Coordinates of C-alpha atoms in Angstrom, one line a residue:
Chain A
M1 CA -34.0 5.1 1.8
D2 CA -37.2 4.8 3.8
V3 CA -38.1 1.9 5.7
Y4 CA -41.8 0.9 6.6
V5 CA -42.6 -1.9 9.2
D6 CA -46.3 -3.5 8.9
R7 CA -47.3 -6.8 10.7
G8 CA -43.6 -8.9 10.4
V9 CA -43.0 -7.3 7.0
C10 CA -40.0 -4.7 6.7
R11 CA -39.8 -3.0 3.4
V12 CA -36.9 -1.0 2.7
V13 CA -37.6 1.4 -0.3
L14 CA -34.4 2.4 -2.1
N15 CA -34.0 5.3 -4.4
G16 CA -30.8 6.4 -6.6
E17 CA -27.6 4.0 -7.0
L18 CA -26.8 1.3 -5.3
D19 CA -23.0 0.4 -5.8
V20 CA -19.5 0.4 -3.8
E21 CA -20.2 3.6 -2.4
T22 CA -23.8 2.9 -1.2
V23 CA -24.0 -0.4 0.1
A24 CA -22.4 0.4 3.4
Q25 CA -25.9 2.5 4.4
L26 CA -28.0 -0.5 3.0
Q27 CA -26.3 -2.9 5.0
E28 CA -26.3 -0.5 8.2
V29 CA -30.2 0.1 7.9
V30 CA -31.0 -3.8 7.1
G31 CA -28.8 -4.7 10.0
K32 CA -31.4 -3.1 12.4
V33 CA -34.2 -5.0 10.7
E34 CA -35.9 -7.8 13.0
E35 CA -38.8 -8.5 11.2
H36 CA -39.5 -12.0 9.5
T37 CA -39.8 -10.9 6.1
L38 CA -37.4 -8.3 4.4
E39 CA -38.9 -6.5 1.1
V40 CA -36.2 -4.6 -0.8
D41 CA -38.1 -2.2 -3.2
L42 CA -35.8 -1.3 -6.0
S43 CA -38.2 0.8 -8.1
G44 CA -36.4 4.0 -7.5
V45 CA -32.8 2.2 -8.3
S46 CA -31.7 3.2 -11.3
F47 CA -28.0 1.9 -11.2
V48 CA -26.6 -1.4 -9.5
D49 CA -23.0 -2.4 -9.9
S50 CA -21.5 -6.0 -8.9
T51 CA -20.7 -4.5 -5.2
G52 CA -24.6 -3.7 -4.9
L53 CA -25.5 -7.1 -6.1
K54 CA -23.3 -8.8 -4.1
S55 CA -24.6 -7.1 -0.7
L56 CA -28.1 -8.1 -1.6
L57 CA -27.0 -11.5 -2.4
D58 CA -25.5 -11.4 1.1
I59 CA -28.4 -10.3 2.9
S60 CA -30.6 -12.6 1.3
N61 CA -28.3 -15.5 2.7
D62 CA -28.4 -14.0 6.2
W63 CA -32.0 -13.7 6.1
R64 CA -32.5 -17.4 4.9
Q65 CA -29.9 -18.5 7.9
K66 CA -32.3 -16.7 10.3
G67 CA -35.3 -18.5 8.8
G68 CA -36.7 -15.9 7.4
Q69 CA -36.9 -14.3 3.9
M70 CA -36.1 -11.8 1.5
L71 CA -37.9 -10.4 -1.4
I72 CA -36.5 -7.9 -4.2
L73 CA -39.1 -5.9 -5.6
R74 CA -39.8 -4.2 -8.7
P75 CA -36.2 -3.9 -10.2
Q76 CA -36.2 -1.5 -13.3
P77 CA -35.3 -2.9 -16.7
D78 CA -31.6 -2.3 -16.8
V79 CA -31.0 -3.5 -13.2
A80 CA -33.0 -6.5 -14.3
E81 CA -31.1 -7.5 -17.0
V82 CA -27.8 -7.0 -14.5
M83 CA -29.2 -9.2 -12.1
R84 CA -29.9 -11.8 -15.0
L85 CA -26.6 -11.5 -16.4
V86 CA -24.7 -12.5 -13.3
G87 CA -27.3 -15.4 -12.2
L88 CA -28.6 -13.3 -9.2
D89 CA -32.1 -14.1 -10.7
R90 CA -31.7 -17.6 -10.3
L91 CA -29.7 -17.4 -7.0
L92 CA -32.8 -15.4 -5.1
A93 CA -35.4 -17.3 -7.7
Q94 CA -37.4 -18.5 -4.5
N95 CA -37.8 -15.3 -2.9
T96 CA -37.7 -12.9 -6.1
A97 CA -41.1 -11.0 -6.4
P98 CA -41.7 -10.3 -10.4
G99 CA -40.9 -6.6 -10.9
G100 CA -40.2 -4.2 -13.8
E101 CA -43.9 -3.7 -13.9
E102 CA -43.5 0.2 -14.0
R103 CA -41.1 2.7 -14.6
Chain B
M1 CA 41.2 -55.4 -24.2
Q2 CA 37.8 -54.8 -25.4
R3 CA 37.3 -53.8 -28.7
C4 CA 33.8 -51.9 -29.3
L5 CA 32.7 -53.3 -32.6
E6 CA 30.3 -50.7 -34.0
C7 CA 33.2 -48.0 -33.8
A8 CA 35.9 -50.2 -35.1
K9 CA 34.0 -50.9 -38.1
K10 CA 33.1 -47.4 -38.9
E11 CA 36.1 -45.3 -37.8
P12 CA 38.8 -47.7 -36.6
D13 CA 41.4 -44.9 -35.9
R14 CA 39.1 -43.1 -33.6
P15 CA 38.6 -43.8 -29.8
C16 CA 34.9 -44.5 -29.5
V17 CA 34.4 -42.7 -26.0
E18 CA 31.1 -41.0 -27.0
C19 CA 29.7 -44.0 -28.3
Q20 CA 26.3 -45.6 -26.9
Y21 CA 28.6 -48.9 -25.9
F22 CA 30.9 -46.8 -23.9
V23 CA 28.6 -44.8 -21.3
Q24 CA 24.8 -45.4 -21.7
L25 CA 23.6 -42.5 -24.2
S26 CA 21.1 -39.9 -21.9
P27 CA 20.2 -36.8 -21.3
L28 CA 22.8 -36.7 -18.8
R29 CA 26.1 -37.9 -20.4
R30 CA 28.4 -35.2 -20.5
V31 CA 31.8 -34.8 -22.3
P32 CA 33.6 -32.4 -20.0
S33 CA 36.1 -30.1 -22.2
P34 CA 39.0 -30.2 -21.8
P35 CA 38.9 -33.5 -19.7
V36 CA 38.9 -33.1 -15.7
R37 CA 42.0 -34.6 -14.4
V38 CA 42.0 -36.3 -11.3
L39 CA 43.6 -39.1 -9.3
L40 CA 42.9 -42.6 -8.6
E41 CA 43.9 -43.9 -5.2
D42 CA 43.8 -47.5 -4.4
E43 CA 43.4 -49.3 -0.9
H44 CA 47.1 -49.2 -0.5
G45 CA 47.5 -45.5 -1.3
R46 CA 48.9 -46.1 -5.0
Q47 CA 47.9 -43.1 -6.9
Y48 CA 47.1 -43.2 -10.6
P49 CA 46.6 -39.9 -12.5
A50 CA 43.4 -40.1 -14.9
R51 CA 41.4 -38.1 -17.2
I52 CA 37.4 -38.0 -17.0
L53 CA 36.6 -38.3 -20.8
V54 CA 33.1 -38.7 -20.4
L55 CA 30.3 -39.1 -17.2
N56 CA 26.9 -39.5 -16.4
T57 CA 25.7 -39.5 -12.7
T58 CA 26.5 -43.1 -12.2
E59 CA 29.6 -43.8 -14.5
F60 CA 32.8 -42.3 -15.4
G61 CA 34.7 -43.1 -18.4
L62 CA 38.4 -42.7 -17.1
E63 CA 41.6 -42.7 -19.3
T64 CA 44.1 -44.2 -16.7
E65 CA 47.0 -46.7 -16.4
A66 CA 45.3 -47.9 -13.2
P67 CA 44.4 -51.7 -13.5
V68 CA 41.2 -52.8 -14.0
P69 CA 39.3 -54.5 -12.3
G70 CA 39.8 -52.4 -9.5
R71 CA 38.6 -50.1 -6.7
Y72 CA 39.8 -46.7 -6.1
V73 CA 39.0 -43.4 -4.5
I74 CA 38.5 -40.0 -6.5
R75 CA 38.9 -37.0 -4.2
L76 CA 37.2 -34.1 -6.1
Q77 CA 37.1 -31.6 -3.1
E78 CA 38.2 -31.4 0.6
N79 CA 34.7 -33.0 1.5
L80 CA 33.8 -34.9 -1.5
W81 CA 35.1 -38.0 -2.6
V82 CA 33.5 -40.9 -4.8
E83 CA 34.6 -44.8 -4.7
V84 CA 35.1 -46.2 -8.3
A85 CA 35.1 -49.8 -9.7
G86 CA 36.6 -50.4 -13.1
V87 CA 34.5 -52.4 -15.2
P88 CA 36.9 -54.7 -17.2
F89 CA 34.9 -55.9 -19.8
K90 CA 34.0 -52.4 -20.8
G91 CA 36.5 -50.0 -22.5
K92 CA 39.7 -50.4 -24.5
N93 CA 43.3 -49.5 -24.1
N94 CA 43.4 -47.2 -21.3
V95 CA 39.9 -46.1 -21.8
H96 CA 37.5 -47.8 -19.4
V97 CA 34.2 -47.5 -17.6
F98 CA 34.3 -46.9 -13.6
D99 CA 31.2 -47.8 -12.0
I100 CA 30.6 -44.7 -9.2
L101 CA 29.9 -46.9 -5.8
C102 CA 29.7 -44.4 -3.6
V103 CA 29.9 -40.7 -3.3
H104 CA 30.8 -39.5 0.2
R105 CA 30.0 -35.7 1.1
K106 CA 30.2 -34.0 4.4
Q107 CA 26.4 -34.4 4.5
G108 CA 26.7 -38.2 4.1
T109 CA 26.9 -41.1 1.4
A110 CA 24.8 -41.5 -1.9
R111 CA 25.0 -44.1 -4.7
R112 CA 25.4 -41.9 -7.3
L113 CA 26.5 -37.8 -8.2
S114 CA 23.8 -35.2 -7.1
R115 CA 22.9 -32.7 -9.6
E116 CA 25.3 -30.1 -8.3
E117 CA 28.6 -32.5 -8.2
Y118 CA 27.5 -33.7 -11.6
Q119 CA 27.5 -30.2 -12.9
L120 CA 30.6 -29.5 -10.9
L121 CA 32.2 -32.0 -13.5
A122 CA 30.2 -31.4 -16.3
G123 CA 29.0 -28.3 -16.7
S124 CA 30.7 -25.2 -17.9
A125 CA 29.8 -23.5 -15.1
G126 CA 31.5 -25.9 -12.9
E127 CA 34.8 -25.9 -15.1
L128 CA 34.7 -22.0 -14.2
I129 CA 33.8 -22.5 -10.4
Q130 CA 36.9 -25.3 -10.3
E131 CA 39.1 -22.8 -12.1
I132 CA 38.4 -19.9 -10.0
S133 CA 38.4 -21.6 -6.8
R134 CA 41.8 -23.1 -7.7
H135 CA 43.4 -19.5 -7.0
L136 CA 41.6 -19.1 -3.8
P137 CA 43.2 -19.4 -0.4
E138 CA 42.6 -22.9 0.8
H139 CA 40.3 -22.2 3.7
L140 CA 37.9 -20.6 1.4
Q141 CA 37.8 -22.9 -1.3
D142 CA 34.8 -25.2 -0.6
L143 CA 33.1 -22.6 0.8
V144 CA 33.2 -20.4 -2.2
R145 CA 32.6 -23.3 -4.4
E146 CA 29.3 -24.5 -2.5
K147 CA 28.3 -20.7 -2.4
L148 CA 28.8 -20.1 -6.3
L149 CA 27.1 -23.4 -7.0
A150 CA 24.0 -22.5 -5.0
E151 CA 23.8 -19.3 -6.5
V152 CA 24.6 -20.5 -10.1
E153 CA 21.9 -23.4 -9.6
K154 CA 19.4 -20.7 -8.1
S155 CA 19.6 -18.3 -11.2
E156 CA 18.1 -21.3 -13.5
L157 CA 20.5 -20.2 -16.2
I158 CA 22.7 -22.6 -15.8
N159 CA 21.5 -24.6 -19.0
A160 CA 22.0 -22.1 -21.2
L161 CA 25.3 -20.5 -19.8
R162 CA 28.2 -21.0 -22.5
V163 CA 30.5 -18.4 -22.3
G164 CA 32.2 -17.1 -19.2
K165 CA 35.2 -15.2 -18.0
V166 CA 37.0 -15.4 -14.4
M167 CA 38.9 -12.5 -13.3
K168 CA 40.8 -11.9 -10.2
Y169 CA 40.4 -8.7 -8.7
E170 CA 43.4 -7.1 -6.3
G171 CA 44.4 -3.5 -5.5
G172 CA 42.1 -1.8 -7.6
R173 CA 43.2 -4.0 -10.7
F174 CA 41.7 -7.1 -12.9
R175 CA 43.8 -10.0 -13.9
Y176 CA 42.6 -12.4 -16.6
L177 CA 42.3 -15.8 -15.0
S178 CA 40.6 -18.2 -17.5
G179 CA 37.2 -18.4 -19.5
Q180 CA 36.6 -16.3 -22.7
A181 CA 39.3 -13.7 -22.7
D182 CA 37.4 -11.5 -25.6
L183 CA 34.5 -11.2 -23.6
D184 CA 33.9 -7.2 -23.4
L185 CA 32.8 -6.8 -19.5
P186 CA 31.2 -3.5 -18.3
M187 CA 34.4 -2.9 -16.4
E188 CA 33.4 0.2 -14.5
E189 CA 30.4 -1.7 -13.2
A190 CA 32.3 -4.8 -12.6
E191 CA 34.8 -3.1 -10.1
K192 CA 31.9 -1.4 -8.3
L193 CA 30.7 -4.8 -7.4
M194 CA 33.9 -6.3 -6.5
R195 CA 34.5 -3.2 -4.2
Q196 CA 31.2 -3.9 -2.6
A197 CA 31.7 -7.5 -2.2
I198 CA 35.3 -7.4 -0.8
R199 CA 34.0 -4.2 1.7
Q200 CA 31.0 -6.4 2.8
A201 CA 32.7 -9.4 2.8
E202 CA 30.0 -11.4 0.9
H203 CA 29.1 -12.8 -2.3
R204 CA 27.4 -9.9 -4.6
R205 CA 25.6 -10.7 -7.8
E206 CA 24.3 -8.1 -10.5
V207 CA 22.6 -8.3 -13.9
I208 CA 24.1 -5.8 -15.6
I209 CA 23.5 -4.3 -19.3
S210 CA 26.3 -3.1 -21.3
A211 CA 26.5 0.8 -21.9
D212 CA 25.7 -0.1 -25.7
G213 CA 22.5 -2.0 -24.4
Q214 CA 23.4 -5.0 -26.7
K215 CA 24.6 -7.3 -23.7
V216 CA 23.4 -8.5 -20.6
F217 CA 26.0 -9.9 -18.3
D218 CA 25.4 -12.2 -14.9
L219 CA 28.2 -11.0 -12.7
H220 CA 29.4 -12.6 -9.2
G221 CA 32.0 -10.9 -7.1
V222 CA 33.4 -13.3 -4.4
P223 CA 35.5 -11.9 -1.9
F224 CA 38.9 -13.6 -1.0
D225 CA 40.1 -11.6 1.7
H226 CA 40.0 -7.8 2.7
R227 CA 41.8 -6.8 -0.3
S228 CA 41.1 -9.1 -3.1
G229 CA 38.5 -11.3 -5.1
G230 CA 37.3 -13.2 -7.9
L231 CA 35.1 -11.9 -10.7
L232 CA 32.9 -14.3 -12.3
A233 CA 30.8 -13.1 -15.7
F234 CA 28.4 -15.0 -17.6
D235 CA 27.2 -13.6 -20.6
I236 CA 23.3 -14.2 -20.5
T237 CA 22.2 -12.0 -23.5
E238 CA 21.1 -15.3 -25.0
V239 CA 19.1 -16.4 -22.2
I240 CA 17.5 -13.2 -21.7
E241 CA 16.4 -13.0 -25.3
K242 CA 15.0 -16.9 -25.1
E243 CA 13.4 -16.1 -21.9
R244 CA 11.6 -13.0 -23.8
K245 CA 10.6 -15.1 -26.7
M246 CA 9.1 -17.9 -24.5
H247 CA 7.2 -15.3 -22.7
Q248 CA 6.0 -13.7 -25.9
Q249 CA 4.9 -17.1 -27.2
E250 CA 3.0 -17.8 -24.2
M251 CA 1.2 -14.7 -24.4
Q252 CA 0.5 -15.4 -28.4
A253 CA -1.2 -18.7 -27.2
Y254 CA -3.3 -16.7 -24.6
R255 CA -4.3 -14.1 -26.9
E256 CA -5.6 -16.4 -29.2
A257 CA -7.1 -18.5 -26.9
I258 CA -9.2 -15.7 -25.4
A259 CA -9.9 -13.9 -28.6
A260 CA -11.3 -17.1 -29.7
V261 CA -13.4 -17.9 -26.5
T262 CA -14.9 -14.2 -26.7
G263 CA -15.9 -14.5 -30.2
G264 CA -13.0 -12.0 -31.0
R265 CA -14.2 -9.3 -28.4
L266 CA -11.5 -9.4 -25.9
Y267 CA -7.7 -8.7 -26.7
L268 CA -4.8 -8.9 -24.8
V269 CA -2.5 -6.4 -26.3
N270 CA 1.4 -5.4 -25.5
S271 CA 1.9 -1.9 -24.0
G272 CA 2.5 -0.6 -27.5
E273 CA -0.6 -1.8 -28.7
M274 CA -2.3 -0.2 -25.7
E275 CA -0.7 2.9 -26.4
K276 CA -1.9 3.4 -29.7
V277 CA -5.5 2.3 -28.4
I278 CA -5.4 4.9 -25.5
S279 CA -4.5 7.6 -27.9
E280 CA -7.3 7.3 -30.6
G281 CA -10.1 9.4 -30.9
T282 CA -10.8 12.7 -29.0
E283 CA -10.9 13.0 -25.1
L284 CA -14.8 13.6 -23.7
A285 CA -13.5 13.4 -20.1
R286 CA -10.9 12.0 -17.5
G287 CA -10.9 11.4 -13.7
E288 CA -9.2 9.7 -10.8
V289 CA -10.1 7.3 -8.3
R290 CA -8.8 7.2 -4.8
Q291 CA -11.7 5.8 -2.5
T292 CA -15.2 4.3 -3.1
H293 CA -16.8 7.8 -3.3
D294 CA -14.8 8.8 -6.3
I295 CA -16.6 6.1 -8.5
P296 CA -19.8 7.6 -8.3
E297 CA -18.4 10.8 -9.2
A298 CA -16.8 9.5 -12.5
R299 CA -20.1 7.8 -13.3
R300 CA -21.5 11.5 -13.2
A301 CA -18.4 13.0 -14.9
M302 CA -18.6 10.7 -17.7
R303 CA -22.6 11.0 -18.2
E304 CA -22.2 14.5 -18.6
A305 CA -19.6 14.5 -20.8
L306 CA -20.9 11.9 -23.3
P307 CA -23.3 12.7 -26.2
V308 CA -26.9 11.9 -25.6
L309 CA -27.4 8.3 -26.0
D310 CA -30.3 5.7 -25.5
S311 CA -30.5 5.0 -22.0
R312 CA -29.8 1.4 -22.2
R313 CA -26.2 2.2 -24.0
Q314 CA -25.8 4.9 -21.1
H315 CA -26.4 2.6 -18.4
A316 CA -24.1 0.1 -20.0
I317 CA -21.1 2.2 -20.1
A318 CA -21.8 3.7 -16.4
L319 CA -21.9 0.1 -15.3
C320 CA -18.5 -1.0 -17.1
L321 CA -16.8 2.1 -16.0
T322 CA -17.9 1.4 -12.7
E323 CA -16.9 -2.2 -12.5
A324 CA -13.3 -1.2 -14.2
L325 CA -13.0 1.2 -11.5
A326 CA -13.8 -0.8 -8.7
N327 CA -11.3 -3.5 -10.1
A328 CA -8.4 -0.8 -10.0
L329 CA -9.5 0.4 -6.5
K330 CA -9.4 -3.3 -5.3
H331 CA -6.5 -4.5 -6.8
A332 CA -4.4 -1.6 -7.4
G333 CA -5.5 0.9 -4.7
G334 CA -6.9 3.3 -7.4
G335 CA -6.5 4.3 -10.9
C336 CA -7.2 7.0 -13.3
W337 CA -9.9 6.7 -16.3
Q338 CA -10.9 8.6 -19.5
A339 CA -13.7 8.2 -22.0
R340 CA -13.1 8.9 -25.9
Q341 CA -14.9 9.3 -28.5
S342 CA -13.9 8.1 -32.2
G343 CA -16.9 8.4 -34.9
D344 CA -19.7 6.5 -33.5
T345 CA -17.3 4.7 -30.7
V346 CA -17.2 5.4 -27.3
R347 CA -14.0 4.2 -25.6
I348 CA -13.5 3.9 -21.5
I349 CA -10.1 3.6 -20.9
V350 CA -9.1 2.7 -17.1
Q351 CA -5.4 2.4 -16.0
D352 CA -3.8 1.3 -12.5
R353 CA -0.2 0.8 -11.4
G354 CA -1.2 -2.2 -9.6
P355 CA 0.9 -5.6 -9.6
G356 CA -1.1 -6.8 -12.7
I357 CA -3.0 -10.0 -13.4
K358 CA -0.9 -12.9 -13.3
T359 CA -0.9 -14.5 -16.6
S360 CA -1.7 -18.0 -14.6
E361 CA -4.6 -16.2 -13.8
L362 CA -5.7 -14.3 -16.7
A363 CA -8.0 -16.9 -18.4
R364 CA -9.8 -17.3 -15.3
A365 CA -10.1 -13.9 -14.2
T366 CA -11.5 -12.5 -17.4
L367 CA -13.4 -15.5 -18.6
M368 CA -15.1 -17.3 -15.7
Q369 CA -18.1 -16.0 -13.9
H370 CA -17.8 -15.9 -10.0
Y371 CA -14.2 -16.6 -9.8
S372 CA -12.5 -13.4 -7.9
T373 CA -8.9 -13.3 -6.6
K374 CA -10.4 -11.2 -3.8
N375 CA -13.4 -11.3 -1.6
S376 CA -16.4 -10.0 -4.3
L377 CA -18.9 -11.4 -6.7
G378 CA -16.1 -12.0 -9.3
C379 CA -18.4 -11.1 -12.1
G380 CA -17.0 -7.5 -13.0
F381 CA -15.4 -9.2 -16.3
T382 CA -18.6 -11.0 -17.0
L383 CA -20.8 -7.7 -17.3
M384 CA -17.8 -5.9 -19.3
L385 CA -17.6 -8.8 -21.6
Y386 CA -21.5 -8.5 -22.2
Y387 CA -21.8 -4.9 -22.5
A388 CA -18.9 -3.6 -24.5
D389 CA -18.2 -4.5 -28.0
H390 CA -14.7 -4.8 -27.5
L391 CA -12.1 -5.0 -24.9
Y392 CA -8.6 -4.3 -25.0
L393 CA -6.3 -5.7 -21.9
N394 CA -2.6 -4.9 -21.0
T395 CA -1.5 -6.2 -17.8
G396 CA 1.8 -6.5 -16.3
P397 CA 3.8 -6.1 -13.1
S398 CA 3.7 -2.4 -13.8
G399 CA 0.1 -2.1 -14.1
T400 CA -3.1 -2.5 -16.0
A401 CA -4.6 -0.8 -18.9
L402 CA -8.4 -1.9 -19.9
A403 CA -10.0 -0.1 -22.6
L404 CA -13.6 -0.9 -23.7
D405 CA -15.4 0.1 -26.6
F406 CA -19.2 0.9 -27.2
G407 CA -20.8 1.4 -30.5
V408 CA -23.1 4.4 -29.9
V409 CA -25.6 6.0 -32.3
P410 CA -26.1 9.4 -30.8
A411 CA -29.8 10.2 -30.0
G412 CA -30.1 13.0 -32.5
R413 CA -29.4 10.6 -35.5
L414 CA -31.4 7.8 -34.2
K415 CA -34.4 6.7 -36.9
P416 CA -37.8 7.9 -35.8
D417 CA -38.9 4.0 -35.4
K418 CA -36.3 3.6 -32.7
T419 CA -36.5 6.4 -30.3
N420 CA -39.3 4.7 -28.5
E421 CA -36.4 3.3 -26.8
R422 CA -35.7 6.3 -24.8
G423 CA -38.9 6.3 -22.4

């Protein structure tokens, strides 16, 4: 997991699998972020389960409450499909960047 | 003397105690058999023997020499007596309707019989309880009756109880008192129960299956003193069978509804059917999950064991396994999984020994998106229903088993024009 900070934007680049086992790591990292905009780059994530999606939703809600925004970047097609199936694409609609342009 | 015209026309020689004219026909009208013997006492203390031929919660049909009209008291128990008034124009010969004016109890008075009192007089359990308590030392009678009634009420079996047997236990021997004489009780178990009840000086209840497995008995042991007690036995075989049938019918309705809603993809199966589902095909891999860390491990082990598939299918199977295992971990503290293959179908099976999904929750848990009984996204089933071709679910108090089928075409057998799916 890599974290880049640049002019009020924090980009967290995830790799591997985001599931019931790894969500705690993501939450720990994100908990230290103080920037206005949080970008979660999913291009390196091959697998997300419902627990992973739940934590993305929770983080997004947190950010919105604090007046900031969260963007989800470049989910792979399989991951994007799961997000669509559970309606997360709609819940995150206003701050989800188009993704899946590359694999 | 009043005549019931309707009955007189139809059957002139028969008394009409059961006809509508006499005591209003309602679900609560009962004809105790044999009639309950009571005493009517007038305000001067004169007593008239009477028999309760028919009753509901507000009226008695009594056969008595007592003058009608007139007000009387009927003592049913130490702390329970009923004030009645004869209705002069309802009845004939010595049979008349008596309105219940007031029911006096230890706890207060009422205008009608309570369910317990009514059943005490009307139901077979009431008769049995009366019967058994007749042989009790006097200071115990009311207490035991109260307790037994409460217990029988609680059992919810009262309506289906028809046969029973009452015995007295003293000095290691049973003596038949009343009820069904040929009821073949498991005497060894009954004696154990009686010894416990007497030793602990409290009412004991147990449901026992006969040695041949054919009969189910509801046994109540009531201590009288430090060396004797009463045994009350009900044959509840039919009741159990009835409950089982009702449960089956309920499940069948659920099965059909859920299969219909899911386009025939989700099946609720019984444990026998699940056994079959679990044993088909050949095993590819298996494992156990006790903590979150075991879930990615299970995914890895399963991926390695699967034949080479297109990546979308591979992903779907991994996701469904994860969701099913996460459910098992969350609701049952863990479980075991296996992957099996039979022809072009890969079957993922996850089993746990948790408390199961309640029947009342079943439809919502499996069909409603974002419905979760625990704090989670509640979309595990949504995803599994989307990706799996068929789902088999068996759930109950001893655990849950879920099997998911995925039609697969091994990559080696893909036609050239489809191989572009693998990037």
